Amino acid sequence: MLNMPRFLLDDARAVRDPYPVYRRLRDYGPVCRGGPGQWVFPRHEEVSALLRDPRLGREFPEEYQAVSVGEGPANDYLRRIVVDRDRPDHTRLRRLLVKSLSPAMVRGLREPIARLVDGLLDRFADERRFDLVADLAVPVPMTVMSELLDIPRPDRADIARLSTSLAQAFAVFIPPDRQREAHAAVVELREYMAGLVRERRRRPGEDLLSRMLAAVKDGEEPLTDEEIIDNALFVYYAGFETTTNAIATGGDLLVRQPHTQRQLRADPGVVGSALEEFMRYDAPIHATTRLALEPIKIAGLTIRKGRVVVLLLASANHDERVFHDPARADLTRAPNPHLSFGGGVHHCLGAALARVEGAVVFERLVARFSDIESAGEGVWEPSQGGFRFPYWAHRSVPVAVRPA
């Protein structure tokens, strides 16, 4: 126990590639130390079990959030959204969102998403080069979420910018100047969403916000306007941030590991398993935290009540005990029990939508272009906020393409 290695989430900011660190943690054992009162789990078996353990919660004491984001509107925003609530509030909020974002609704989005992707790719048929992040991974999920909430087109750029500022609230710690930015973004976004709520009550439509309001009006789910507004803002941001990272990772792999491109072209039917492999290879969310609600015995350790548990999803996805040759992307990998969408009651709400968007993007990419090659050095930067914080993320993946 005295020689147990220590892993601090914020240390990852200094490392572009944390996977060698993850491997050393896994080689040491199933658990290591984190910050004060923290235990870190790097292996698949324990991470998978703890994701589903009802003795772990997501509601942290107010002082935890005050340390990371300071005092202000972002604090009660974080205490109101579904991802950071435990039962029974989590159940109530999640039930509403699941009903509003139904499987039938998601399936119906495939053709509109295909038209969106084709429209974006049309612009590059002659230029034959573009950036997989700025020109595809960002605009596709952002546009999809804007359409789902029926955000007017002239407002979309501002709402996306403000949401990126709000995302800093999910960081472990942000400097005071960016804390002010996050709090100000919450205020402005709430005012905007409150206006949309008033408009949808006057003229309801088929959008996600109208569905949420209809469920509340019919008495199906008891929610306040404040809960509706904050969770609509959360769904909007969460709906594009993780999908952007997944598309960027997949596009980068098509370029850096050419066998993946050959696999996808040889059998376009593997696009579903390809997306699962992209998600496994570099999880959009590297780590998630939980709070022990009661003592838990696992891996020869007793986690005391009130301790923080850090689950390294990205490390678990590369566990050699579960995945053969994990550093090599295999688009036909089966089974592929990756943990990128989490597990248990907090399993990702938007997993089905992310799968549809990703599948369409990669289907259309290989159908439209017979070859996709690197067109220059990509750009990686540490995340300033959001679910990927503090890990590095793709900011640019320039490619050259040859139309099919």
Short mmCIF file of C-alpha atoms in Angstrom, two decimals:
data_model
loop_
_atom_site.label_atom_id
_atom_site.label_comp_id
_atom_site.label_asym_id
_atom_site.label_seq_id
_atom_site.Cartn_x
_atom_site.Cartn_y
_atom_site.Cartn_z
CA MET A 1 0.00 0.00 0.00
CA LEU A 2 2.88 2.36 0.78
CA ASN A 3 4.33 1.97 -2.73
CA MET A 4 0.97 2.33 -4.44
CA PRO A 5 1.25 4.73 -7.42
CA ARG A 6 -0.68 7.99 -7.43
CA PHE A 7 -2.69 9.38 -10.35
CA LEU A 8 -4.11 12.89 -10.29
CA LEU A 9 -6.65 13.90 -12.94
CA ASP A 10 -5.09 17.29 -13.45
CA ASP A 11 -1.67 15.69 -14.16
CA ALA A 12 -3.12 14.56 -17.47
CA ARG A 13 -3.03 18.17 -18.71
CA ALA A 14 0.72 17.84 -19.16
CA VAL A 15 0.47 14.62 -21.18
CA ARG A 16 -0.78 14.41 -24.75
CA ASP A 17 -0.87 10.60 -24.67
CA PRO A 18 -1.90 9.23 -21.25
CA TYR A 19 -2.19 5.61 -22.42
CA PRO A 20 1.35 4.57 -21.36
CA VAL A 21 0.54 5.97 -17.91
CA TYR A 22 -2.70 3.98 -17.86
CA ARG A 23 -0.81 0.82 -18.73
CA ARG A 24 1.61 1.30 -15.85
CA LEU A 25 -1.33 1.76 -13.49
CA ARG A 26 -3.01 -1.41 -14.77
CA ASP A 27 0.25 -3.34 -14.51
CA TYR A 28 0.58 -2.30 -10.88
CA GLY A 29 -2.86 -3.48 -9.84
CA PRO A 30 -6.60 -2.85 -9.82
CA VAL A 31 -6.49 0.34 -7.73
CA CYS A 32 -4.18 3.27 -7.02
CA ARG A 33 -4.24 6.50 -5.04
CA GLY A 34 -5.66 9.75 -6.36
CA GLY A 35 -5.92 13.12 -4.66
CA PRO A 36 -6.95 13.50 -1.01
CA GLY A 37 -9.75 11.04 -0.24
CA GLN A 38 -9.66 9.60 -3.77
CA TRP A 39 -9.23 6.08 -5.14
CA VAL A 40 -8.49 5.52 -8.84
CA PHE A 41 -9.46 2.38 -10.77
CA PRO A 42 -7.73 1.69 -14.12
CA ARG A 43 -8.83 -1.88 -15.00
CA HIS A 44 -11.93 -2.99 -16.89
CA GLU A 45 -13.28 -5.44 -14.31
CA GLU A 46 -13.45 -2.94 -11.44
CA VAL A 47 -14.49 0.05 -13.56
CA SER A 48 -17.34 -1.93 -15.12
CA ALA A 49 -18.53 -3.15 -11.72
CA LEU A 50 -18.33 0.25 -10.05
CA LEU A 51 -20.20 2.01 -12.86
CA ARG A 52 -23.17 -0.20 -11.99
CA ASP A 53 -22.79 -0.13 -8.21
CA PRO A 54 -25.77 1.64 -6.56
CA ARG A 55 -23.60 2.43 -3.54
CA LEU A 56 -21.84 5.08 -5.63
CA GLY A 57 -23.54 8.38 -6.42
CA ARG A 58 -23.05 11.46 -8.58
CA GLU A 59 -24.29 14.14 -6.18
CA PHE A 60 -21.24 15.77 -4.65
CA PRO A 61 -21.41 18.19 -1.70
CA GLU A 62 -21.69 21.85 -2.65
CA GLU A 63 -18.15 22.57 -1.47
CA TYR A 64 -16.75 20.27 -4.18
CA GLN A 65 -18.31 22.37 -6.92
CA ALA A 66 -17.33 25.60 -5.20
CA VAL A 67 -13.68 24.50 -5.32
CA SER A 68 -13.83 23.79 -9.06
CA VAL A 69 -16.05 26.55 -10.43
CA GLY A 70 -16.37 29.09 -7.59
CA GLU A 71 -19.68 30.50 -6.40
CA GLY A 72 -22.33 31.57 -8.89
CA PRO A 73 -25.08 30.43 -11.29
CA ALA A 74 -23.04 27.50 -12.63
CA ASN A 75 -23.20 25.85 -9.21
CA ASP A 76 -26.95 25.41 -9.09
CA TYR A 77 -26.90 24.52 -12.80
CA LEU A 78 -24.61 21.58 -11.99
CA ARG A 79 -26.85 20.56 -9.09
CA ARG A 80 -29.93 20.54 -11.32
CA ILE A 81 -28.87 18.56 -14.40
CA VAL A 82 -29.63 14.87 -14.75
CA VAL A 83 -26.01 13.70 -14.99
CA ASP A 84 -25.22 14.99 -11.48
CA ARG A 85 -28.36 13.83 -9.67
CA ASP A 86 -29.00 10.63 -7.75
CA ARG A 87 -32.26 8.80 -7.19
CA PRO A 88 -35.07 9.80 -7.04
CA ASP A 89 -34.36 13.07 -8.89
CA HIS A 90 -32.15 11.34 -11.43
CA THR A 91 -34.89 8.82 -12.21
CA ARG A 92 -37.48 11.56 -12.66
CA LEU A 93 -35.30 13.68 -14.94
CA ARG A 94 -33.92 10.77 -16.96
CA ARG A 95 -37.39 9.33 -17.57
CA LEU A 96 -38.50 12.60 -19.10
CA LEU A 97 -35.46 12.87 -21.36
CA VAL A 98 -35.69 9.24 -22.48
CA LYS A 99 -39.33 9.76 -23.45
CA SER A 100 -38.49 12.97 -25.31
CA LEU A 101 -35.50 11.48 -27.11
CA SER A 102 -37.21 8.22 -28.01
CA PRO A 103 -35.62 5.44 -30.13
CA ALA A 104 -38.19 6.07 -32.88
CA MET A 105 -37.27 9.75 -32.97
CA VAL A 106 -33.55 8.91 -33.20
CA ARG A 107 -34.10 6.37 -36.00
CA GLY A 108 -36.03 8.98 -37.94
CA LEU A 109 -32.99 11.25 -37.93
CA ARG A 110 -30.82 9.00 -40.11
CA GLU A 111 -31.93 10.44 -43.46
CA PRO A 112 -31.81 14.11 -42.37
CA ILE A 113 -28.31 13.53 -40.96
CA ALA A 114 -27.22 11.89 -44.23
CA ARG A 115 -28.44 14.94 -46.16
CA LEU A 116 -26.60 17.22 -43.76
CA VAL A 117 -23.33 15.28 -44.11
CA ASP A 118 -23.61 15.10 -47.91
CA GLY A 119 -24.24 18.83 -48.04
CA LEU A 120 -21.05 19.48 -46.05
CA LEU A 121 -19.00 17.05 -48.16
CA ASP A 122 -20.29 18.57 -51.41
CA ARG A 123 -18.21 21.64 -50.66
CA PHE A 124 -15.00 19.62 -50.76
CA ALA A 125 -15.58 17.58 -53.92
CA ASP A 126 -13.63 20.16 -55.94
CA GLU A 127 -11.27 21.51 -53.28
CA ARG A 128 -10.32 17.95 -52.32
CA ARG A 129 -9.10 18.94 -48.87
CA PHE A 130 -10.77 19.91 -45.62
CA ASP A 131 -10.44 19.64 -41.87
CA LEU A 132 -12.18 16.64 -40.32
CA VAL A 133 -12.72 18.52 -37.06
CA ALA A 134 -13.73 22.05 -38.07
CA ASP A 135 -15.60 21.03 -41.23
CA LEU A 136 -17.27 17.80 -40.10
CA ALA A 137 -16.86 16.67 -36.47
CA VAL A 138 -18.01 20.03 -35.09
CA PRO A 139 -20.82 21.14 -37.45
CA VAL A 140 -22.61 17.78 -37.78
CA PRO A 141 -23.55 17.13 -34.11
CA MET A 142 -23.93 20.84 -33.40
CA THR A 143 -26.41 21.21 -36.26
CA VAL A 144 -28.25 18.04 -35.25
CA MET A 145 -28.75 19.30 -31.70
CA SER A 146 -29.79 22.75 -32.94
CA GLU A 147 -32.39 21.11 -35.17
CA LEU A 148 -33.60 18.84 -32.38
CA LEU A 149 -34.25 21.86 -30.15
CA ASP A 150 -35.38 23.96 -33.14
CA ILE A 151 -32.94 26.76 -32.32
CA PRO A 152 -33.35 29.50 -34.97
CA ARG A 153 -30.44 29.51 -37.43
CA PRO A 154 -29.31 33.11 -36.73
CA ASP A 155 -28.84 32.21 -33.04
CA ARG A 156 -26.92 28.95 -33.41
CA ALA A 157 -23.37 30.26 -33.53
CA ASP A 158 -23.87 32.32 -30.36
CA ILE A 159 -25.53 29.46 -28.49
CA ALA A 160 -22.70 27.10 -29.44
CA ARG A 161 -20.09 29.65 -28.30
CA LEU A 162 -21.85 30.19 -24.97
CA SER A 163 -22.23 26.44 -24.46
CA THR A 164 -18.48 26.04 -24.90
CA SER A 165 -17.98 28.65 -22.17
CA LEU A 166 -20.49 26.88 -19.95
CA ALA A 167 -18.60 23.61 -20.51
CA GLN A 168 -15.77 24.92 -18.36
CA ALA A 169 -18.00 24.31 -15.35
CA PHE A 170 -17.37 20.57 -15.78
CA ALA A 171 -13.63 21.00 -15.22
CA VAL A 172 -11.90 19.84 -12.03
CA PHE A 173 -10.66 23.39 -11.46
CA ILE A 174 -10.74 26.54 -13.58
CA PRO A 175 -9.02 29.89 -12.96
CA PRO A 176 -11.11 32.79 -11.62
CA ASP A 177 -11.34 34.60 -14.97
CA ARG A 178 -12.79 31.53 -16.67
CA GLN A 179 -15.06 30.91 -13.69
CA ARG A 180 -16.64 34.29 -14.36
CA GLU A 181 -17.00 33.34 -18.02
CA ALA A 182 -18.79 30.09 -17.12
CA HIS A 183 -21.19 31.80 -14.70
CA ALA A 184 -21.97 34.54 -17.23
CA ALA A 185 -22.66 31.91 -19.91
CA VAL A 186 -25.16 30.14 -17.62
CA VAL A 187 -27.06 33.40 -17.09
CA GLU A 188 -27.22 34.22 -20.80
CA LEU A 189 -28.12 30.69 -21.89
CA ARG A 190 -30.86 30.42 -19.28
CA GLU A 191 -32.41 33.67 -20.47
CA TYR A 192 -32.33 32.42 -24.04
CA MET A 193 -33.77 28.98 -23.25
CA ALA A 194 -36.49 30.56 -21.08
CA GLY A 195 -37.54 32.52 -24.16
CA LEU A 196 -37.72 29.31 -26.20
CA VAL A 197 -39.81 27.69 -23.47
CA ARG A 198 -42.32 30.56 -23.59
CA GLU A 199 -42.43 30.33 -27.38
CA ARG A 200 -42.98 26.53 -27.38
CA ARG A 201 -45.82 26.89 -24.89
CA ARG A 202 -47.54 29.30 -27.28
CA ARG A 203 -46.71 27.31 -30.40
CA PRO A 204 -45.60 23.74 -29.63
CA GLY A 205 -43.88 21.75 -32.35
CA GLU A 206 -42.22 18.36 -32.78
CA ASP A 207 -38.86 19.45 -31.37
CA LEU A 208 -37.23 18.02 -28.25
CA LEU A 209 -38.12 21.00 -26.08
CA SER A 210 -41.79 20.80 -27.07
CA ARG A 211 -41.79 17.10 -26.21
CA MET A 212 -40.35 17.83 -22.77
CA LEU A 213 -42.97 20.49 -22.10
CA ALA A 214 -45.78 18.23 -23.32
CA ALA A 215 -44.71 15.44 -20.96
CA VAL A 216 -44.73 17.86 -18.02
CA LYS A 217 -48.06 19.41 -19.04
CA ASP A 218 -49.71 16.00 -19.26
CA GLY A 219 -48.60 15.27 -15.73
CA GLU A 220 -46.28 12.45 -16.78
CA GLU A 221 -43.26 13.98 -15.08
CA PRO A 222 -43.20 16.67 -12.35
CA LEU A 223 -40.53 19.18 -13.41
CA THR A 224 -40.08 22.86 -12.70
CA ASP A 225 -39.31 25.33 -15.46
CA GLU A 226 -35.82 25.73 -14.01
CA GLU A 227 -35.22 21.98 -14.35
CA ILE A 228 -36.54 21.96 -17.91
CA ILE A 229 -34.33 24.90 -18.92
CA ASP A 230 -31.13 23.59 -17.34
CA ASN A 231 -31.58 20.03 -18.62
CA ALA A 232 -32.41 21.25 -22.12
CA LEU A 233 -29.14 23.22 -22.04
CA PHE A 234 -27.31 20.12 -20.80
CA VAL A 235 -28.78 17.88 -23.52
CA TYR A 236 -27.81 20.42 -26.17
CA TYR A 237 -24.17 20.59 -25.05
CA ALA A 238 -23.78 16.90 -24.18
CA GLY A 239 -25.34 15.99 -27.52
CA PHE A 240 -22.56 17.49 -29.56
CA GLU A 241 -19.44 17.51 -27.35
CA THR A 242 -18.90 13.76 -27.04
CA THR A 243 -19.94 13.05 -30.65
CA THR A 244 -17.48 15.67 -31.92
CA ASN A 245 -14.66 13.89 -30.09
CA ALA A 246 -15.76 10.47 -31.41
CA ILE A 247 -15.88 11.65 -35.04
CA ALA A 248 -12.52 13.41 -34.70
CA THR A 249 -10.92 10.26 -33.24
CA GLY A 250 -12.39 8.03 -35.95
CA GLY A 251 -11.32 10.36 -38.75
CA ASP A 252 -7.81 10.59 -37.34
CA LEU A 253 -7.59 6.79 -37.16
CA LEU A 254 -8.65 6.43 -40.80
CA VAL A 255 -5.63 8.56 -41.69
CA ARG A 256 -3.05 7.29 -39.18
CA GLN A 257 -3.95 3.59 -39.32
CA PRO A 258 -4.74 3.04 -43.03
CA HIS A 259 -5.84 -0.55 -42.45
CA THR A 260 -8.99 0.88 -40.82
CA GLN A 261 -9.88 2.63 -44.07
CA ARG A 262 -9.31 -0.60 -46.00
CA GLN A 263 -11.50 -2.53 -43.57
CA LEU A 264 -14.34 -0.03 -43.93
CA ARG A 265 -14.12 0.08 -47.72
CA ALA A 266 -13.95 -3.71 -48.04
CA ASP A 267 -17.18 -4.07 -46.06
CA PRO A 268 -19.22 -0.89 -45.43
CA GLY A 269 -21.52 -3.04 -43.32
CA VAL A 270 -18.97 -2.97 -40.48
CA VAL A 271 -19.58 0.75 -39.92
CA GLY A 272 -21.51 0.02 -36.72
CA SER A 273 -18.69 -2.00 -35.18
CA ALA A 274 -16.22 0.55 -36.56
CA LEU A 275 -17.86 3.30 -34.55
CA GLU A 276 -17.75 1.15 -31.40
CA GLU A 277 -14.03 0.64 -32.00
CA PHE A 278 -13.43 4.37 -32.48
CA MET A 279 -15.22 4.95 -29.18
CA ARG A 280 -13.09 2.28 -27.47
CA TYR A 281 -9.79 3.39 -28.96
CA ASP A 282 -9.94 6.90 -27.50
CA ALA A 283 -12.95 7.42 -25.25
CA PRO A 284 -14.59 10.86 -25.62
CA ILE A 285 -14.73 10.92 -21.81
CA HIS A 286 -11.52 9.54 -20.28
CA ALA A 287 -12.63 9.50 -16.67
CA THR A 288 -15.70 9.86 -14.53
CA THR A 289 -16.05 10.34 -10.78
CA ARG A 290 -18.42 8.95 -8.17
CA LEU A 291 -18.99 9.47 -4.45
CA ALA A 292 -19.18 6.52 -2.06
CA LEU A 293 -22.59 6.65 -0.35
CA GLU A 294 -21.66 3.78 1.96
CA PRO A 295 -18.60 1.54 2.52
CA ILE A 296 -17.66 -0.61 -0.50
CA LYS A 297 -15.28 -3.58 -0.54
CA ILE A 298 -13.55 -4.14 -3.88
CA ALA A 299 -10.12 -5.30 -5.09
CA GLY A 300 -8.98 -5.96 -1.51
CA LEU A 301 -9.78 -2.38 -0.52
CA THR A 302 -12.55 -0.90 1.62
CA ILE A 303 -13.71 2.43 0.23
CA ARG A 304 -15.11 4.47 3.08
CA LYS A 305 -18.28 6.52 2.83
CA GLY A 306 -17.60 10.00 1.44
CA ARG A 307 -14.53 8.98 -0.55
CA VAL A 308 -14.26 9.97 -4.22
CA VAL A 309 -13.88 7.16 -6.76
CA VAL A 310 -12.21 7.96 -10.10
CA LEU A 311 -13.05 5.50 -12.88
CA LEU A 312 -10.59 5.61 -15.79
CA LEU A 313 -12.87 4.65 -18.68
CA ALA A 314 -10.18 5.13 -21.33
CA SER A 315 -7.75 2.93 -19.42
CA ALA A 316 -10.38 0.21 -18.97
CA ASN A 317 -10.97 0.30 -22.73
CA HIS A 318 -7.30 -0.65 -23.27
CA ASP A 319 -7.15 -3.38 -20.64
CA GLU A 320 -5.16 -6.26 -22.15
CA ARG A 321 -7.14 -8.69 -20.00
CA VAL A 322 -10.22 -7.88 -22.07
CA PHE A 323 -9.04 -6.46 -25.42
CA HIS A 324 -6.47 -8.16 -27.67
CA ASP A 325 -3.82 -5.75 -29.00
CA PRO A 326 -5.72 -2.71 -27.70
CA ALA A 327 -3.35 -0.15 -29.27
CA ARG A 328 -4.38 -1.34 -32.75
CA ALA A 329 -7.79 -0.30 -34.04
CA ASP A 330 -9.76 -3.29 -35.36
CA LEU A 331 -13.07 -2.30 -36.92
CA THR A 332 -14.35 -5.88 -36.73
CA ARG A 333 -13.49 -6.32 -33.04
CA ALA A 334 -16.04 -8.58 -31.37
CA PRO A 335 -16.98 -8.62 -28.64
CA ASN A 336 -16.20 -5.02 -27.81
CA PRO A 337 -17.38 -4.29 -24.25
CA HIS A 338 -15.97 -0.75 -24.14
CA LEU A 339 -17.14 1.55 -21.39
CA SER A 340 -17.17 4.85 -23.27
CA PHE A 341 -20.91 5.30 -22.73
CA GLY A 342 -20.60 4.56 -19.02
CA GLY A 343 -22.92 2.06 -17.39
CA GLY A 344 -25.65 1.55 -14.85
CA VAL A 345 -28.28 4.20 -14.23
CA HIS A 346 -25.96 6.90 -15.58
CA HIS A 347 -25.44 5.19 -18.95
CA CYS A 348 -25.14 7.90 -21.63
CA LEU A 349 -28.57 9.27 -22.58
CA GLY A 350 -27.42 10.18 -26.08
CA ALA A 351 -25.67 6.91 -26.95
CA ALA A 352 -28.21 5.94 -29.63
CA LEU A 353 -28.04 9.37 -31.25
CA ALA A 354 -24.22 9.39 -31.18
CA ARG A 355 -24.19 5.98 -32.87
CA VAL A 356 -26.52 7.13 -35.65
CA GLU A 357 -24.55 10.33 -36.28
CA GLY A 358 -21.18 8.57 -36.27
CA ALA A 359 -22.35 5.74 -38.49
CA VAL A 360 -23.77 8.15 -41.08
CA VAL A 361 -20.61 10.30 -41.09
CA PHE A 362 -18.29 7.36 -41.77
CA GLU A 363 -20.68 5.70 -44.24
CA ARG A 364 -20.79 8.88 -46.31
CA LEU A 365 -17.05 9.56 -46.02
CA VAL A 366 -16.01 6.25 -47.55
CA ALA A 367 -18.84 6.35 -50.11
CA ARG A 368 -17.95 9.84 -51.32
CA PHE A 369 -14.15 9.55 -51.33
CA SER A 370 -12.00 6.70 -52.62
CA ASP A 371 -9.04 7.80 -50.51
CA ILE A 372 -8.53 9.93 -47.40
CA GLU A 373 -4.97 10.99 -46.60
CA SER A 374 -3.24 13.35 -44.23
CA ALA A 375 -2.85 16.89 -45.57
CA GLY A 376 -0.59 18.18 -42.80
CA GLU A 377 0.12 17.96 -39.12
CA GLY A 378 -2.93 17.71 -36.92
CA VAL A 379 -3.39 19.88 -33.85
CA TRP A 380 -3.95 18.55 -30.31
CA GLU A 381 -4.66 20.80 -27.36
CA PRO A 382 -5.57 20.28 -23.69
CA SER A 383 -9.32 20.55 -23.18
CA GLN A 384 -10.34 23.74 -21.38
CA GLY A 385 -13.54 22.22 -20.05
CA GLY A 386 -16.28 19.78 -20.89
CA PHE A 387 -16.45 16.05 -20.32
CA ARG A 388 -12.99 15.39 -21.76
CA PHE A 389 -11.23 17.77 -19.35
CA PRO A 390 -8.33 17.79 -18.63
CA TYR A 391 -7.22 15.49 -21.44
CA TRP A 392 -5.98 16.56 -24.84
CA ALA A 393 -8.36 16.56 -27.79
CA HIS A 394 -8.17 16.92 -31.57
CA ARG A 395 -8.50 20.52 -32.69
CA SER A 396 -7.54 19.96 -36.33
CA VAL A 397 -7.20 16.90 -38.60
CA PRO A 398 -6.45 18.21 -42.14
CA VAL A 399 -7.09 15.67 -44.89
CA ALA A 400 -6.78 15.40 -48.65
CA VAL A 401 -9.45 13.35 -50.43
CA ARG A 402 -10.04 11.80 -53.83
CA PRO A 403 -13.70 11.74 -54.92
CA ALA A 404 -15.04 8.26 -55.65
#
